[in-house]
Amino acid sequence: MAWDVVMFGAVCIPERNVEEWLASDVAREAFPWLDELGGDDVHHDTPEALLTFLKDVTVAPHELFDVTLVDGKVTVHCYVSEDPYRETSQALALLFASAADFGAVGELVIYGYQGIRFGERLTVKAGRTAWSKLGHDELAAVEQLRNFTELNARIHERYDSLVGRPPAPMDPRKSRLVVHPFTGRRVRVAEDGIASSAPVGDRFD
């Protein structure tokens, strides 16, 4: 059975430390929880190499894989199927974790978006990293996060642009909620029934 995952978050490194961080050695063995993530082992030895690898990832047209570093802030917005998830999840987590010793603060969330129910969170703060699996209540809370709703909107916009669906009207009185045919999530659509991209954050399981 096919399934999709979203990975999102950001980590901020003080600009005075960015250059040193990018060139630092990555000690994978310092983070034994990486094995809990599954997926492919990491074979890149610096954050700079990890970033280069992640920026070169190719995904399907309806998927998203955006990893950027701007002014000391690494931002992640990804929506991928199983194979790209397995290829990149450890690299993303290690990129975040490697910044802990350089004054970084941030969080990475990995969440089963469609066809699978799971979630993981990596927090970077005060020179330490903390990895955890998300419980039932925490999974439900993920879809209320601003980062999730913004990524969810981008996902639906991508699907709709590929099939030529126009956006929903801004006026909710001229729209209604339906199940999106590609993601199984409820979205707001125009009254004439043409699906659109504005998400409401709900999902039918």
Coordinates of C-alpha atoms in Angstrom, one line a residue:
M1 CA 0.0 0.0 0.0
A2 CA 1.4 3.4 -1.0
W3 CA 1.8 6.1 1.6
D4 CA 3.0 9.7 1.8
V5 CA 4.8 11.7 4.5
V6 CA 5.3 15.3 5.3
M7 CA 8.5 16.6 6.9
F8 CA 8.6 20.2 8.0
G9 CA 10.3 22.5 10.5
A10 CA 13.2 24.9 10.9
V11 CA 16.4 25.3 12.8
C12 CA 18.2 28.6 13.4
I13 CA 21.9 28.8 13.9
P14 CA 23.6 32.0 15.0
E15 CA 25.1 33.6 11.9
R16 CA 28.5 33.9 13.6
N17 CA 28.5 30.0 13.8
V18 CA 27.1 29.1 10.4
E19 CA 30.4 28.8 8.5
E20 CA 32.0 26.7 11.2
W21 CA 28.9 24.5 11.5
L22 CA 28.8 23.9 7.7
A23 CA 32.4 22.6 7.7
S24 CA 32.2 20.6 10.9
D25 CA 32.5 16.8 11.0
V26 CA 29.2 15.0 11.5
A27 CA 29.4 12.3 14.1
R28 CA 26.5 10.0 13.3
E29 CA 27.3 7.7 16.2
A30 CA 26.5 10.5 18.6
F31 CA 22.8 10.2 17.7
P32 CA 21.8 6.5 18.2
W33 CA 18.1 7.4 17.8
L34 CA 18.8 7.8 14.0
D35 CA 18.4 4.1 13.7
E36 CA 14.8 4.5 14.9
L37 CA 14.0 6.6 11.9
G38 CA 14.5 3.8 9.5
G39 CA 15.4 4.7 5.9
D40 CA 18.9 4.9 4.4
D41 CA 22.0 5.4 6.4
V42 CA 23.8 8.7 6.0
H43 CA 27.1 8.8 4.2
H44 CA 27.9 12.6 4.2
D45 CA 30.4 13.8 6.6
T46 CA 29.6 17.6 7.0
P47 CA 26.4 19.7 7.2
E48 CA 27.5 21.3 3.9
A49 CA 27.6 17.9 2.2
L50 CA 24.2 17.0 3.7
L51 CA 22.7 20.3 2.4
T52 CA 24.1 19.6 -1.1
F53 CA 22.6 16.1 -1.1
L54 CA 19.2 17.3 0.1
K55 CA 19.1 20.2 -2.5
D56 CA 19.7 17.7 -5.3
V57 CA 16.8 15.4 -4.3
T58 CA 14.3 14.8 -7.2
V59 CA 10.7 14.0 -6.5
A60 CA 7.5 13.4 -8.5
P61 CA 5.7 16.4 -10.0
H62 CA 3.0 16.4 -7.3
E63 CA 5.5 16.2 -4.5
L64 CA 7.5 18.9 -2.7
F65 CA 11.0 18.9 -1.4
D66 CA 12.3 22.3 -0.3
V67 CA 15.3 22.5 2.0
T68 CA 16.8 26.0 2.2
L69 CA 19.5 27.8 4.2
V70 CA 19.0 31.5 4.4
D71 CA 20.7 33.8 7.0
G72 CA 21.5 31.0 9.4
K73 CA 18.0 29.4 9.2
V74 CA 17.4 26.0 7.7
T75 CA 13.8 25.6 6.6
V76 CA 12.2 22.3 5.5
H77 CA 8.9 21.8 3.6
C78 CA 8.6 18.3 2.2
Y79 CA 5.8 16.1 1.0
V80 CA 7.0 12.8 -0.4
S81 CA 6.2 9.2 -1.0
E82 CA 7.8 6.3 0.7
D83 CA 11.0 6.0 -1.3
P84 CA 12.1 9.7 -1.1
Y85 CA 11.2 9.6 2.6
R86 CA 13.5 6.7 3.2
E87 CA 16.3 8.3 1.2
T88 CA 16.2 11.6 3.1
S89 CA 14.7 11.3 6.6
Q90 CA 18.0 10.4 8.3
A91 CA 19.9 13.1 6.4
L92 CA 17.4 15.8 7.4
A93 CA 17.4 14.7 11.0
L94 CA 21.2 14.6 11.1
L95 CA 21.4 18.0 9.5
F96 CA 19.3 19.4 12.4
A97 CA 21.1 17.5 15.1
S98 CA 24.5 18.5 13.9
A99 CA 23.6 22.1 14.6
A100 CA 23.0 21.6 18.3
D101 CA 26.6 22.3 19.3
F102 CA 26.6 25.6 17.4
G103 CA 23.8 27.3 19.4
A104 CA 21.0 26.2 17.2
V105 CA 17.3 26.2 18.2
G106 CA 14.6 24.4 16.1
E107 CA 12.4 21.5 15.5
L108 CA 11.8 18.9 12.7
V109 CA 8.5 17.0 12.5
I110 CA 8.0 13.9 10.4
Y111 CA 4.3 12.9 10.0
G112 CA 2.4 10.3 8.1
Y113 CA 0.2 12.3 5.8
Q114 CA -1.7 9.7 3.8
G115 CA -1.9 5.9 4.1
I116 CA 0.1 5.6 7.3
R117 CA -0.3 6.8 10.8
F118 CA 2.9 7.8 12.6
G119 CA 4.8 10.8 13.7
E120 CA 8.2 11.8 15.1
R121 CA 9.7 15.0 16.4
L122 CA 13.3 16.2 16.7
T123 CA 13.9 19.2 19.0
V124 CA 17.2 21.1 19.0
K125 CA 17.8 23.4 22.0
A126 CA 20.5 24.4 24.5
G127 CA 23.2 22.3 22.9
R128 CA 21.1 19.1 22.9
T129 CA 18.8 17.1 20.7
A130 CA 15.7 15.2 21.8
W131 CA 14.0 12.7 19.5
S132 CA 10.6 11.2 20.3
K133 CA 7.7 9.4 18.7
L134 CA 4.4 11.2 18.8
G135 CA 1.5 9.8 20.7
H136 CA -2.2 9.8 19.7
D137 CA -2.9 13.3 21.1
E138 CA 0.3 14.7 19.7
L139 CA -0.5 13.3 16.2
A140 CA -3.9 15.0 16.3
A141 CA -2.2 18.3 17.4
V142 CA 0.2 18.3 14.4
E143 CA -2.5 19.2 12.0
Q144 CA -3.3 22.3 14.0
L145 CA 0.3 23.6 13.7
R146 CA 0.7 26.6 11.4
N147 CA 3.6 25.0 9.6
F148 CA 1.4 22.0 8.8
T149 CA -1.5 24.0 7.5
E150 CA 0.7 26.1 5.3
L151 CA 2.4 23.0 3.9
N152 CA -1.0 21.3 3.5
A153 CA -2.2 24.3 1.4
R154 CA 0.9 24.0 -0.8
I155 CA 0.2 20.3 -1.3
H156 CA -3.3 21.0 -2.5
E157 CA -2.2 23.9 -4.6
R158 CA 0.3 21.6 -6.3
Y159 CA -2.3 18.9 -7.0
D160 CA -4.9 21.4 -8.3
S161 CA -2.4 23.2 -10.6
L162 CA -1.4 19.9 -12.2
V163 CA -5.0 19.2 -13.1
G164 CA -6.1 22.7 -13.8
R165 CA -8.5 23.3 -10.9
P166 CA -9.0 27.0 -10.0
P167 CA -8.7 28.2 -6.4
A168 CA -11.8 28.5 -4.2
P169 CA -13.4 31.9 -3.6
M170 CA -12.2 33.8 -0.6
D171 CA -15.8 34.2 0.6
P172 CA -16.7 31.0 2.5
R173 CA -20.4 31.7 1.8
K174 CA -19.6 30.8 -1.8
S175 CA -17.8 27.6 -1.1
R176 CA -18.3 24.3 0.7
L177 CA -16.2 21.4 2.1
V178 CA -15.5 18.2 0.2
V179 CA -13.0 15.4 0.3
H180 CA -10.0 16.1 -2.0
P181 CA -9.8 13.2 -4.6
F182 CA -6.0 12.9 -4.3
T183 CA -5.3 13.4 -0.6
G184 CA -8.4 12.2 1.1
R185 CA -8.5 15.4 3.2
R186 CA -11.3 17.9 3.4
V187 CA -10.8 21.1 1.4
R188 CA -12.9 24.1 0.6
V189 CA -14.3 24.2 -2.9
A190 CA -16.4 26.6 -5.0
E191 CA -20.2 26.0 -4.9
D192 CA -20.2 24.7 -8.4
G193 CA -18.1 21.7 -7.2
I194 CA -14.8 22.5 -8.8
A195 CA -12.2 21.4 -6.2
S196 CA -9.7 23.9 -4.9
S197 CA -6.7 24.2 -2.7
A198 CA -7.7 25.9 0.5
P199 CA -7.3 23.4 3.4
V200 CA -9.2 23.1 6.6
G201 CA -6.8 20.7 8.3
D202 CA -9.2 17.7 8.7
R203 CA -8.8 14.2 7.4
F204 CA -10.9 11.2 6.8
D205 CA -9.1 8.0 8.0

